[in-house]
Coordinates of C-alpha atoms and ligand atoms in Angstrom, one line a residue:
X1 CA 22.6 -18.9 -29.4
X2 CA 18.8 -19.1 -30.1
X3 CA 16.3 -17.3 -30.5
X4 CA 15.1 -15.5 -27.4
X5 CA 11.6 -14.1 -27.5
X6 CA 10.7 -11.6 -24.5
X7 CA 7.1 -11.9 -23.5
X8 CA 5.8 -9.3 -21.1
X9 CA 2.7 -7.4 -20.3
X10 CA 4.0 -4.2 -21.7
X11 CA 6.9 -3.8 -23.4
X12 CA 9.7 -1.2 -22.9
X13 CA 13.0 -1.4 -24.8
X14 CA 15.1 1.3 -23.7
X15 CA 15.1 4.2 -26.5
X16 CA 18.8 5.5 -27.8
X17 CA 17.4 9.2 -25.9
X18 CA 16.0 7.3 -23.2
X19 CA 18.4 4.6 -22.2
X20 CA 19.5 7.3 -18.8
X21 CA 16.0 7.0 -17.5
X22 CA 15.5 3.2 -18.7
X23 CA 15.6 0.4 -15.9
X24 CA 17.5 -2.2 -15.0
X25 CA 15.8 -5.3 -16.3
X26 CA 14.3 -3.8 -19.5
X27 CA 18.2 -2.9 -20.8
X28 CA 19.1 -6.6 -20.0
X29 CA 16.8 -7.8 -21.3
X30 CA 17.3 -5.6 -24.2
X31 CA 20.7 -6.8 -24.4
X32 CA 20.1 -10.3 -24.9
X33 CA 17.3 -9.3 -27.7
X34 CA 19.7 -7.6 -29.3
X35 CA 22.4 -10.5 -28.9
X36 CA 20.3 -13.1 -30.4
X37 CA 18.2 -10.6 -32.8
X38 CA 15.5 -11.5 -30.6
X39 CA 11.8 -9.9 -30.5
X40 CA 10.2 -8.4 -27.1
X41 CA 6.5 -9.2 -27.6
X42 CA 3.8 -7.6 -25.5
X43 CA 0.8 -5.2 -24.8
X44 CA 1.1 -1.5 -26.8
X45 CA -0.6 0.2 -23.5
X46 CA -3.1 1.3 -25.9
X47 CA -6.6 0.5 -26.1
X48 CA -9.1 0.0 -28.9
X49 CA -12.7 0.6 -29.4
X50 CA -12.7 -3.2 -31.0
X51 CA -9.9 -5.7 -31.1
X52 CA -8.5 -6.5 -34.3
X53 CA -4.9 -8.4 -33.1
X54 CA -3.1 -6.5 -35.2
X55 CA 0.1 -7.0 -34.9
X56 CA 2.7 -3.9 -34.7
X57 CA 6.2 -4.1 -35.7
X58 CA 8.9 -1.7 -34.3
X59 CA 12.6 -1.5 -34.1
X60 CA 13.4 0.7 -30.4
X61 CA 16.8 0.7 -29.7
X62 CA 18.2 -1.8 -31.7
X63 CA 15.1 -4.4 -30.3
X64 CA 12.6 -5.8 -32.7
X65 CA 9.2 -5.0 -30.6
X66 CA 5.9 -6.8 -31.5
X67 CA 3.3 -5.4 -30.2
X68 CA -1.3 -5.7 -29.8
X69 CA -3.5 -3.4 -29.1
X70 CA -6.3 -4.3 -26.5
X71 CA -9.7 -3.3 -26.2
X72 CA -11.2 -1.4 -23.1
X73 CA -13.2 -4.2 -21.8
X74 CA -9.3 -6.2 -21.4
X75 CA -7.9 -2.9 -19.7
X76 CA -10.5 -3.1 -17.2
X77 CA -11.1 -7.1 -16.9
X78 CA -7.5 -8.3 -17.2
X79 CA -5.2 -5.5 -16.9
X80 CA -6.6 -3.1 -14.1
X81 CA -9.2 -6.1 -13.3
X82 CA -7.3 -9.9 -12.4
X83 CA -4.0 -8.8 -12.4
X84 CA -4.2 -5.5 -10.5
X85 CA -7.0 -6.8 -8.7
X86 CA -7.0 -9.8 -7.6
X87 CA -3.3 -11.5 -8.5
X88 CA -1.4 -8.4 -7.1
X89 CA -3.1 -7.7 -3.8
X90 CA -3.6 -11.7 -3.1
X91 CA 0.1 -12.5 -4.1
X92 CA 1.2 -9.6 -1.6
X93 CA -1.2 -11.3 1.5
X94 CA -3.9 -8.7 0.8
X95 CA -6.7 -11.6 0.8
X96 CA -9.2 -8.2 2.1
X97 CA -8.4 -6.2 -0.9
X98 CA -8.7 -9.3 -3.6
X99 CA -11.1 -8.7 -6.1
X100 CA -12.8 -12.3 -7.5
X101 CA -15.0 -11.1 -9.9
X102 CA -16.0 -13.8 -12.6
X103 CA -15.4 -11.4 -15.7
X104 CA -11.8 -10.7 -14.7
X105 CA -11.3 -14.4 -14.7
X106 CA -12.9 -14.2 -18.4
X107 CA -10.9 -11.3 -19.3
X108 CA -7.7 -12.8 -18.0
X109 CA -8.0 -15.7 -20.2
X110 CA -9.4 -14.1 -22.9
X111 CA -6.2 -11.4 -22.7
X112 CA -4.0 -14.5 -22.5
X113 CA -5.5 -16.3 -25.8
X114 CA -5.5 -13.0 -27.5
X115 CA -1.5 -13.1 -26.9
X116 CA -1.1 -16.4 -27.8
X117 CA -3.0 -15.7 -31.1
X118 CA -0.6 -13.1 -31.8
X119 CA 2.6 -14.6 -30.8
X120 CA 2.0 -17.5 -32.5
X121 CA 2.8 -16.6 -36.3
X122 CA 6.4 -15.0 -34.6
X123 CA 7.3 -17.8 -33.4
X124 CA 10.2 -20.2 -35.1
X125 CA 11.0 -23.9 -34.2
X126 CA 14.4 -23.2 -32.6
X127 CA 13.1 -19.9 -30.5
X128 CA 12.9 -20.1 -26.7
X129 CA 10.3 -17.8 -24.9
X130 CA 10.7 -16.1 -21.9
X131 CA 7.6 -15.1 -20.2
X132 CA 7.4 -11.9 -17.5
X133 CA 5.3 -11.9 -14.7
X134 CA 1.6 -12.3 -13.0
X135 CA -0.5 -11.5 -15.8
X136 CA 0.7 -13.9 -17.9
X137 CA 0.6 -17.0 -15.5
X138 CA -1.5 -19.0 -18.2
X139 CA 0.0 -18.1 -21.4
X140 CA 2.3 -21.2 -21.7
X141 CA -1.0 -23.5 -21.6
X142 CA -2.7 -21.3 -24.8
X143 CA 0.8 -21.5 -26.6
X144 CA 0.6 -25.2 -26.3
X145 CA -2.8 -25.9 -27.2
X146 CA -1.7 -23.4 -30.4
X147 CA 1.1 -26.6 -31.2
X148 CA 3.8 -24.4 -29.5
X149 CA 6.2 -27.1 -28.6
X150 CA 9.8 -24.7 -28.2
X151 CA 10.9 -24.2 -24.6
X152 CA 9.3 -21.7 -22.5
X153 CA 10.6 -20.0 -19.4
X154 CA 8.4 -17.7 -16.4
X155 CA 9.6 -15.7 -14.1
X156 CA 7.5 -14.5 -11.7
X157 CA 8.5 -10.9 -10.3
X158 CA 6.3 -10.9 -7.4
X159 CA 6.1 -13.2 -4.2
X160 CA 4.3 -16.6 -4.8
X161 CA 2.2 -16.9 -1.7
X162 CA 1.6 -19.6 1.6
X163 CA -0.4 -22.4 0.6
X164 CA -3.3 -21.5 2.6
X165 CA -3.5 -17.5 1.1
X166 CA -3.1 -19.1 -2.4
X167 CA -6.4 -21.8 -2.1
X168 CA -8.3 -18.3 -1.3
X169 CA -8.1 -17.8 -4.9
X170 CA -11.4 -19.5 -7.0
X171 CA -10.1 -22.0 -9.6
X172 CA -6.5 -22.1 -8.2
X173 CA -5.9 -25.9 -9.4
X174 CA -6.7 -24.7 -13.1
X175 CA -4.2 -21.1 -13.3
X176 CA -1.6 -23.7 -11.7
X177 CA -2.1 -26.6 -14.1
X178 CA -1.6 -24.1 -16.9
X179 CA 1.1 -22.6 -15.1
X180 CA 2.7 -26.4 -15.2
X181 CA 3.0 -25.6 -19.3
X182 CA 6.3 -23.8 -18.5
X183 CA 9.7 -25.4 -18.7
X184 CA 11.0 -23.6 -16.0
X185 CA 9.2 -21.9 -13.5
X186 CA 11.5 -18.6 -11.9
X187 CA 10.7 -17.3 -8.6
X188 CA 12.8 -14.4 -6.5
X189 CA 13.2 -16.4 -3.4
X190 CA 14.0 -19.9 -1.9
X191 CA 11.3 -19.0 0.1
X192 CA 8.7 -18.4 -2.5
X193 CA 10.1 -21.7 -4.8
X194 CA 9.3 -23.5 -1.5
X195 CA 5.6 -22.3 -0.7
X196 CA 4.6 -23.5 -4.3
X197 CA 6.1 -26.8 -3.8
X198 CA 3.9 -26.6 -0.7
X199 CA 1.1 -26.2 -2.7
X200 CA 2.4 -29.1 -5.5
X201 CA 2.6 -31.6 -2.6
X202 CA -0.3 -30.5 -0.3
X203 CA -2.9 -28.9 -2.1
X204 CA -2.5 -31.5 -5.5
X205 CA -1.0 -34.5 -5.4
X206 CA 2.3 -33.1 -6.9
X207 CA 5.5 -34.7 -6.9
X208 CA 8.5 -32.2 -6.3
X209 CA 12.3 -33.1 -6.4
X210 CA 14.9 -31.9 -4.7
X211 CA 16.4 -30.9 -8.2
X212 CA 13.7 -28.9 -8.8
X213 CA 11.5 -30.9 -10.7
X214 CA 7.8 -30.9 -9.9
X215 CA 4.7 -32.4 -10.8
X216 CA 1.1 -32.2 -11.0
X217 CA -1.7 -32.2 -13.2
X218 CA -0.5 -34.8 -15.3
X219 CA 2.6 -32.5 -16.4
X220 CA 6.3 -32.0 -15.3
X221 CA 8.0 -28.6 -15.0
X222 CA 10.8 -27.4 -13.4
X223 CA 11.3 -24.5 -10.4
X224 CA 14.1 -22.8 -8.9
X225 CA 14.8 -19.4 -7.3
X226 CA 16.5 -16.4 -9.9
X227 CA 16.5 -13.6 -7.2
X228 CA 17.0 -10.7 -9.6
X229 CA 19.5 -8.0 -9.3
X230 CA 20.5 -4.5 -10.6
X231 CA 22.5 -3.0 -13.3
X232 CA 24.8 -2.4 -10.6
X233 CA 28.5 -0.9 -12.7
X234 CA 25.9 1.2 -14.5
X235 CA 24.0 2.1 -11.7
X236 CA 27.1 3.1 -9.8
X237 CA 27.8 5.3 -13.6
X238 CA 25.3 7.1 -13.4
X239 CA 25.5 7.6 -9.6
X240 CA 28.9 9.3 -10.4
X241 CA 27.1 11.2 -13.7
X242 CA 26.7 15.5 -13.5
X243 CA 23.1 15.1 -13.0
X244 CA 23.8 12.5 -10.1
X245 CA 26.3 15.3 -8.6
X246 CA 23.7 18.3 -9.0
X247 CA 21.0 16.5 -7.7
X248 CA 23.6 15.6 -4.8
X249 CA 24.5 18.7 -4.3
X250 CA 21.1 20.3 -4.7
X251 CA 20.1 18.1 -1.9
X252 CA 22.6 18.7 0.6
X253 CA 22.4 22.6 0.4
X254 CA 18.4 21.9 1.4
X255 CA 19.3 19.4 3.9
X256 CA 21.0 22.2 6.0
X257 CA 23.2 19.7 7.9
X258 CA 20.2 18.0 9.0
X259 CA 20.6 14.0 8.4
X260 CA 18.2 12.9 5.4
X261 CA 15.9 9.8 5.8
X262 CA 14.8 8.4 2.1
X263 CA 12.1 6.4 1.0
X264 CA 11.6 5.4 -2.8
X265 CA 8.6 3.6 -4.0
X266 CA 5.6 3.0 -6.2
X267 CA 2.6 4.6 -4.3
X268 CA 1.7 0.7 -3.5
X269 CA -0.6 -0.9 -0.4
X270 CA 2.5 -3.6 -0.5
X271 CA 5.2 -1.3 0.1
X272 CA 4.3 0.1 3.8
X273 CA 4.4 3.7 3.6
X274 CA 1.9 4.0 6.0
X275 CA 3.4 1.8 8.5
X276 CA 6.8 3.8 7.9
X277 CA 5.3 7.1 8.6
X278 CA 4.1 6.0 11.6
X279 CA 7.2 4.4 12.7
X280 CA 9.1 7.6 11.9
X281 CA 6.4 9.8 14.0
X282 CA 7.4 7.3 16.9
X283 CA 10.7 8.1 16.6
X284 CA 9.8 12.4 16.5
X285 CA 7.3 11.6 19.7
X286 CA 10.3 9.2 21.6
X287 CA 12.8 11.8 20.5
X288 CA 12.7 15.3 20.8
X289 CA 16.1 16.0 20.8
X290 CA 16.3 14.6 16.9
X291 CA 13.5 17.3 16.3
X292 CA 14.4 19.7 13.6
X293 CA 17.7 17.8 12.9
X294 CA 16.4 15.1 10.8
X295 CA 13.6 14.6 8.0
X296 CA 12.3 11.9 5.7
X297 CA 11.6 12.2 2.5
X298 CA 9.5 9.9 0.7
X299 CA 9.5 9.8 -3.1
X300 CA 6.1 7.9 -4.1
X301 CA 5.3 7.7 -7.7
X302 CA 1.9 7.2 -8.5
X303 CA 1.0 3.8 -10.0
X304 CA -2.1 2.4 -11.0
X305 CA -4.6 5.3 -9.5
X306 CA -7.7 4.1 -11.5
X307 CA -8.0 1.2 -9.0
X308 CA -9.9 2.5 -5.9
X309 CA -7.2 0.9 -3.3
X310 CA -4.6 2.8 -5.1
X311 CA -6.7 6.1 -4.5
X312 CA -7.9 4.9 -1.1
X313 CA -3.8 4.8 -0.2
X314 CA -3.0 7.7 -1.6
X315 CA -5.6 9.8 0.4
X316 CA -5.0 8.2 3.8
X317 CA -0.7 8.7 2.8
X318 CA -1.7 12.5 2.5
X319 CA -4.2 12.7 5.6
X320 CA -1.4 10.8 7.7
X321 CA 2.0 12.8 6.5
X322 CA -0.4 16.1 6.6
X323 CA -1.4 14.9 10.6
X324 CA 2.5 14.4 11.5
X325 CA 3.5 17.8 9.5
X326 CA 1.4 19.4 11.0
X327 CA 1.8 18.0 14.7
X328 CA 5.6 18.6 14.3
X329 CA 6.7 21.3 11.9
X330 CA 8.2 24.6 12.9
X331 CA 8.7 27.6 10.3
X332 CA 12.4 26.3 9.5
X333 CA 11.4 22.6 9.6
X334 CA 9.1 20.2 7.9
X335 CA 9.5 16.4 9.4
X336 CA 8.1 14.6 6.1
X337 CA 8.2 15.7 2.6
X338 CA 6.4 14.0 0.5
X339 CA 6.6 13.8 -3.0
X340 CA 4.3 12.2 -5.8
X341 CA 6.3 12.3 -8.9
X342 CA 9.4 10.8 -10.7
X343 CA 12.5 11.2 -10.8
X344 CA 15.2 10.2 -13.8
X345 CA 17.2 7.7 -12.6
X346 CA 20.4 9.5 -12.6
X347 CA 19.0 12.4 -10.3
X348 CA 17.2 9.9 -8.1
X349 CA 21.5 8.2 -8.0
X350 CA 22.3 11.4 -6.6
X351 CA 19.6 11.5 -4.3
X352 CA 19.9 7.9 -2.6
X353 CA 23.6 8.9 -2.0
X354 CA 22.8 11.9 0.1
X355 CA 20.7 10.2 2.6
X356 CA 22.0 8.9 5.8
X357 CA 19.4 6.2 5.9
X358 CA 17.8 4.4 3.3
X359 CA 14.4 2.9 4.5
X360 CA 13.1 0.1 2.5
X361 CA 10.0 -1.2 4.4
X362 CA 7.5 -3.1 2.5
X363 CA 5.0 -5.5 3.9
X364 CA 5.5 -7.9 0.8
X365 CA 7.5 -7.2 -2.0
X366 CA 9.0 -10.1 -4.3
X367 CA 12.7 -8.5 -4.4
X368 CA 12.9 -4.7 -4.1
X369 CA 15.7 -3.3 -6.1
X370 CA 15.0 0.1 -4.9
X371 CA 17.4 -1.4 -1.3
X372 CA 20.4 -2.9 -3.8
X373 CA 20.5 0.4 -5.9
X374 CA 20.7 2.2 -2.5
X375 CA 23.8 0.5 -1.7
X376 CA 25.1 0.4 -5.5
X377 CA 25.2 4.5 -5.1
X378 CA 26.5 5.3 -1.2
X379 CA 29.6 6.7 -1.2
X380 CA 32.0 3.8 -0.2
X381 CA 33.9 6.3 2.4
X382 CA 31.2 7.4 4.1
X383 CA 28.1 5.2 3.1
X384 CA 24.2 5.8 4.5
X385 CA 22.7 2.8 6.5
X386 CA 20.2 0.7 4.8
X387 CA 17.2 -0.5 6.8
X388 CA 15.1 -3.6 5.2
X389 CA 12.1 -5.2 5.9
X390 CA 12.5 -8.7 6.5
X391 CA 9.5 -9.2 3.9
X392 CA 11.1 -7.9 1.3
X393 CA 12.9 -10.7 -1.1
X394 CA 16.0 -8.7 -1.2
X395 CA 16.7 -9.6 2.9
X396 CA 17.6 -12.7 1.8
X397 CA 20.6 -11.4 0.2
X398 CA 20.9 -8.5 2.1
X399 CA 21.6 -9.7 5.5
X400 CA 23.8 -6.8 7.0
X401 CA 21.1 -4.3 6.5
X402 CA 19.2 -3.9 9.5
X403 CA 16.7 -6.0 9.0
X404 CA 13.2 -5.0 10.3
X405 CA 9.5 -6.2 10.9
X406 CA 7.4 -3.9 9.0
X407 CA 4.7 -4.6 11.2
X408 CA 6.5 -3.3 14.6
X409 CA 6.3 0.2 14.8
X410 CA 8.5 -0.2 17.6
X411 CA 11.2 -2.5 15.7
X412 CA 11.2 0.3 13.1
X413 CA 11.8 3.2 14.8
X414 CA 14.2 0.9 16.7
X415 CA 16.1 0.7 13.7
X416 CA 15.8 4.3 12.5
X417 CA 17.8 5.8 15.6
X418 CA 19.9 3.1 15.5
X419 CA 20.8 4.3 11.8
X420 CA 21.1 7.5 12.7
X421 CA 23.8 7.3 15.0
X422 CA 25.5 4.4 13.3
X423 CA 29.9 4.7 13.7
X424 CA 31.5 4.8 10.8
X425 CA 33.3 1.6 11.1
X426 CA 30.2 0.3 11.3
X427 CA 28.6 1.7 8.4
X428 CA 31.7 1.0 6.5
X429 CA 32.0 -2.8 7.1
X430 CA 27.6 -3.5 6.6
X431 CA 28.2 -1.4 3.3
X432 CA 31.0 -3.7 1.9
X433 CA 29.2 -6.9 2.6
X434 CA 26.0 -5.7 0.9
X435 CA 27.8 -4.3 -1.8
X436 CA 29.8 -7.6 -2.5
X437 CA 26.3 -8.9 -2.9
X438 CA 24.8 -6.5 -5.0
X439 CA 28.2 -6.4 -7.0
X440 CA 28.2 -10.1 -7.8
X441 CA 24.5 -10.3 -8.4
X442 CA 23.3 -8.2 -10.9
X443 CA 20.2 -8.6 -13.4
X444 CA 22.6 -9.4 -16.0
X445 CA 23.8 -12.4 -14.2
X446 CA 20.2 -12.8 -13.6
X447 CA 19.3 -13.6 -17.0
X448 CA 22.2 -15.3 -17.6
X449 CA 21.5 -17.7 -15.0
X450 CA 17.7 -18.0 -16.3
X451 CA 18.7 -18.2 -19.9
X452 CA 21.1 -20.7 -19.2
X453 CA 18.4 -23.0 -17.2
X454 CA 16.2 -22.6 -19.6
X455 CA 17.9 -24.1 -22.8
X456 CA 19.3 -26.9 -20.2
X457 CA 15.8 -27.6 -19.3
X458 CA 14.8 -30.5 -22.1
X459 CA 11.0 -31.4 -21.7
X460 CA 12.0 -35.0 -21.8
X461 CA 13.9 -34.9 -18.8
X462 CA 11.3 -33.2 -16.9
X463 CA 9.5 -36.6 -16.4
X464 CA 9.4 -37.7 -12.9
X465 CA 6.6 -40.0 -11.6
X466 CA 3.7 -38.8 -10.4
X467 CA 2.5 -39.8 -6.6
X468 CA 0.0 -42.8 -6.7
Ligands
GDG1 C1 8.4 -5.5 -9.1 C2 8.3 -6.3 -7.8 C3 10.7 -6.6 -7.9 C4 10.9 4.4 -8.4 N1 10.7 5.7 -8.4 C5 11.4 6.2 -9.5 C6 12.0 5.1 -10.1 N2 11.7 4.0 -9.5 C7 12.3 2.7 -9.8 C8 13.3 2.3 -8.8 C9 13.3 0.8 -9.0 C10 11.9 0.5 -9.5 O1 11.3 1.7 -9.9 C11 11.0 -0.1 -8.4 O2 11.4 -1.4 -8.3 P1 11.0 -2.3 -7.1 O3 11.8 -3.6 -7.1 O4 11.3 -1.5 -5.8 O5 9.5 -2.5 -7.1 P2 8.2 -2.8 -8.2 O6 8.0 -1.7 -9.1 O7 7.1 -3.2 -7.3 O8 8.7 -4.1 -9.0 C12 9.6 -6.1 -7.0 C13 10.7 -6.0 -9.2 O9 9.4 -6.1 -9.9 C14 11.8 -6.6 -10.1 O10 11.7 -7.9 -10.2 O11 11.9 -6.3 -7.2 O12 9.5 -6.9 -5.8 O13 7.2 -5.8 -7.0 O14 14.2 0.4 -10.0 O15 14.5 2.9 -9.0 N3 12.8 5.3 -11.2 C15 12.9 6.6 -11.7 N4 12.3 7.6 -11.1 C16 11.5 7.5 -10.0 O16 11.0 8.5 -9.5 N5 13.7 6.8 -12.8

């Protein structure tokens, strides 16, 4: 096997301690370092007064790590700046919270060359790179134009937007072209693979095959959709783990046979937590009857709060479940609680198990493996109901969840009743088809499958013709 090289924005092998609380995709990916005595190359997460790109070496958990430093000016231009600010938000359809600020574009590129720099002496002839991710779109183009000529793999964990939101974007043509440096571009969805072909053909004057190969810009590439999974036997582990069972238990005492409602997310404009707190006040207003017999709660961990949207969220999040706390709650009874911090994820197993409904209602989201590792840890006797955004890359897969438009405040509250009073049978028979899924596709597969396309993909048999 050769060489694999992980390239991601930060970089987070699971420690021996740590590997309880670690995450799905960074302990396969760990996996297949370790397999091929492979190096996971990336940002420290610490910042300089003045960049030096000096590199550190580490061994975590059995993984080689390589790692720079940055300097402020990147954490604010590139980091917090382009890829928090104007990638993320545009990416997720939020063209009115997109940032296009000329010195993020510099920083961007700038971060980018400064990886490239640094990578470069690591690199071997027979290596094959795997790239993570929105802020590192261009980093195959500054590899080449370093005389990088191994294969190189993307995957792209977000959603790759509709034509028409993408050309929003200043300079798209150019973080595309560089983008065509790849081997193989990786998307979540068929849906996602198809709106940058849409781009390829319609915006450029791409060429794109129905095998997948594409191109434009005077290169060839090729695409395809990896939709990513979960660690799912381990996830189901750890769901069965003491901690999983205390945290179970711990829950149900302060449930009080009232029927749990759960919600775990990144404190994120993309996921809809506003939109599902409204939704579930429509369901207290419609439904007085459910009063003091159900509650949600809503696990939001913050994430990125130096960038004013994130703050902006998280203040309206607390005005909103504040207004329906207060509009509904009786001594005995709170309808939301809300909670801002993190869980590990053997207590957070226990949790999803002891909720009756699992509401996973983003606006955008590329996959969402928070709705698979609901349905890796309900109990297969007597599962909870999963309700999923149709927006959300795992509905694809996930088709006998019910399957909502996070924009409806009607079709979600729709859905949560209908979850609450679900049969059985019912619940039984929609938990073994999505668990088939989630069984058979798991991130290991994943990489597998990415891996495996990757060293298949020869840059000579990328060439297609381009259109006239
Ligand atoms: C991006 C894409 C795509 C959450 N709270 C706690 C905790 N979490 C874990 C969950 C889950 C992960 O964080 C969140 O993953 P998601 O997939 O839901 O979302 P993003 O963070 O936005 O991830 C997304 C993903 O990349 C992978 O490709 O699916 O679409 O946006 O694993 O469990 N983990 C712990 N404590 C918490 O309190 N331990």
């Amino acid at each position: 096997m050769a060489r694999l090289i992980a390239v991601s924005n930060r970089v987070s092998p699971p420690t021996e301690a740590g590997v309880a609380t670690a995450g799905g995709l960074a302990m396969a990916l760990a996996a297949a370092l370790r397999e091929s005595s492979g190096i996971w190359f990336g940002w420290s997460g610490r910042t300089v007064e003045t960049y030096t790109g000096q590199l550190s070496i580490d061994r975590v958990g059995g993984v080689t790590v390589a790692t720079v430093d940055l300097d402020e000016q990147d954490r604010l231009e590139y980091y917090n700046g382009y890829a928090n600010k104007t990638l993320w938000p545009l990416f997720h359809y939020r063209m009115d919270l997109a940032a296009y600020e000329r010195s993020f574009d510099a920083g961007y590129v700038r971060v980018n060359e400064r990886f490239a720099d640094a990578l470069v002496p690591l690199v071997e002839p027979d290596d094959i790179l795997w790239v993570q991710d929105y802020h590192l779109l261009p980093l195959a183009r500054e590899l080449r134009q370093r005389g990088i000529t191994n294969r190189l793999g993307f995957f792209l964990h977000i959603p790759w937007p509709a034509r028409r939101v993408f050309t929003t974007l200043p300079r798209h043509e150019d973080l595309v072209s560089a983008l065509l440096d790849y081997d193989l571009i990786g998307f979540q969805t068929q849906d996602d693979c198809d709106a940058f072909a849409s781009y390829l053909t319609q915006s450029t004057n791409g060429v794109v095959t129905g095998s997948g190969l594409v191109s434009a810009f005077g290169k060839q590439s090729r695409i395809g959709a990896f939709p990513i999974g979960i660690d799912t036997v381990d996830f189901q582990h750890a769901a069965s783990s003491p901690l999983a069972l205390d945290a179970f238990k711990g829950m149900r005492r302060s449930m009080a046979g009232r029927k749990m409602i759960l919600g775990v997310d990144r404190l994120d404009y993309s996921k809809g937590l506003e939109e599902r707190f409204l939704a579930y006040e429509q369901v207290l207003a419609d439904r007085p009857d459910l009063l003091e017999k159900v509650f949600l709660l809503q696990i939001a961990t913050l994430s990125r709060d130096d960038v004013d949207a994130y703050q902006d969220l998280r203040a309206r999040l607390d005005a909103v479940s504040g207004r329906i706390n207060g509009a509904f709650a009786t001594v005995e009874w709170v309808p939301i609680r809300y909670v801002n911090r993190s869980y590990r994820r053997d207590q957070l197993a226990g949790i999803y198990r002891a909720a009756q409904v699992g509401l996973v209602t983003p606006l955008r989201d590329g996959m969402n493996l928070v709705a698979k590792e609901y349905v890796a840890a309900q109990d297969p006797d007597n599962p909870g109901v999963l309700v999923l955004s149709e927006f959300a890359g795992a509905a694809a897969q996930l088709s006998a969840a019910l399957i909502i438009n996070p924009f409806s405040r009607e079709d979600t509250a729709e859905a949560i009743r209908r979850a609450l009073v679900m049969p059985k049978a019912e619940r039984r028979s929609r938990w073994r088809d999505l668990m088939d899924g989630v069984a058979r596709d798991t991130v290991e597969m994943w990489r597998d499958r990415f891996v495996g396309a990757l060293q298949a993909a020869s840059r000579a048999d990328a060439a297609i013709p381009a259109r006239g």
